[in-house]
């Protein structure tokens, strides 16, 4: 059961998270009804997800036969060991993370101008330092390339976001856990503690 205290509904929070991530998981259905999950790079623009790849391929065949897809993006911040909150039981062990799940339909993009804008967005996201000629469908250096690559648009019919950062904890448990994360200070622990303060209702008042 989805815990409502972890649910995020503010559109800008979701967009910011998706803009910061470059990797997601595409869920498709094979002709024999078997599920398939494919990891790939993506961009999120104007309320839709986009990915690119070969025009001929397994996922493209599956999308052609069944346009219903899912797309998931998740980012783990910190693992929370059980002994942070209980000296004996393993049950409290968990992790803090952000995730977005979308369900909708996938459709290949035919318009070269749209393809160019999407792929330019990919470059801005994955190569922010520049070092290339901007992608423009009217540029003869790119026109052939745009025709030869597949760009797929996923239009979500339903989108949910879950940001789990201890919102279900009591004030005392929350302070204890955030203090231990900051004291451990490994990986993204400090950032995780900041996210806890941002999303916990004790610090939003």
Short mmCIF file of N, CA and C in Angstrom, two decimals, residues 11 15 70 93-94 102 108 118 131 142 147 167 174 193:
data_model
loop_
_atom_site.label_atom_id
_atom_site.label_comp_id
_atom_site.label_asym_id
_atom_site.label_seq_id
_atom_site.Cartn_x
_atom_site.Cartn_y
_atom_site.Cartn_z
N UNK A 11 3.93 19.77 -8.97
CA UNK A 11 4.48 19.53 -10.30
C UNK A 11 5.93 19.97 -10.42
N UNK A 15 9.20 17.87 -11.68
CA UNK A 15 9.97 18.29 -12.85
C UNK A 15 11.44 18.48 -12.49
N UNK A 70 5.08 1.68 -19.27
CA UNK A 70 5.34 2.36 -18.01
C UNK A 70 6.75 2.93 -18.08
N UNK A 93 15.38 -1.48 9.06
CA UNK A 93 16.30 -1.20 7.96
C UNK A 93 15.51 -0.73 6.73
N UNK A 94 15.95 0.34 6.10
CA UNK A 94 15.23 0.89 4.95
C UNK A 94 16.17 1.75 4.12
N UNK A 102 5.35 6.51 -14.22
CA UNK A 102 4.38 7.02 -15.19
C UNK A 102 3.81 5.84 -15.97
N UNK A 108 6.26 6.79 -31.67
CA UNK A 108 7.45 7.33 -32.35
C UNK A 108 7.19 8.75 -32.86
N UNK A 118 14.21 17.53 -29.15
CA UNK A 118 14.38 16.51 -28.11
C UNK A 118 15.84 16.11 -27.98
N UNK A 131 30.51 21.99 -26.60
CA UNK A 131 31.52 21.34 -27.42
C UNK A 131 30.95 20.70 -28.67
N UNK A 142 22.79 17.47 -39.74
CA UNK A 142 21.97 16.69 -38.82
C UNK A 142 20.74 16.06 -39.48
N UNK A 147 16.76 11.55 -39.41
CA UNK A 147 15.90 10.59 -40.11
C UNK A 147 16.25 9.16 -39.73
N UNK A 167 9.08 11.02 6.62
CA UNK A 167 7.90 11.82 6.95
C UNK A 167 6.96 11.12 7.93
N UNK A 174 12.68 11.40 14.24
CA UNK A 174 13.20 12.17 13.11
C UNK A 174 14.54 12.82 13.48
N UNK A 193 19.88 14.22 5.00
CA UNK A 193 19.39 14.93 6.18
C UNK A 193 18.73 16.25 5.77
#
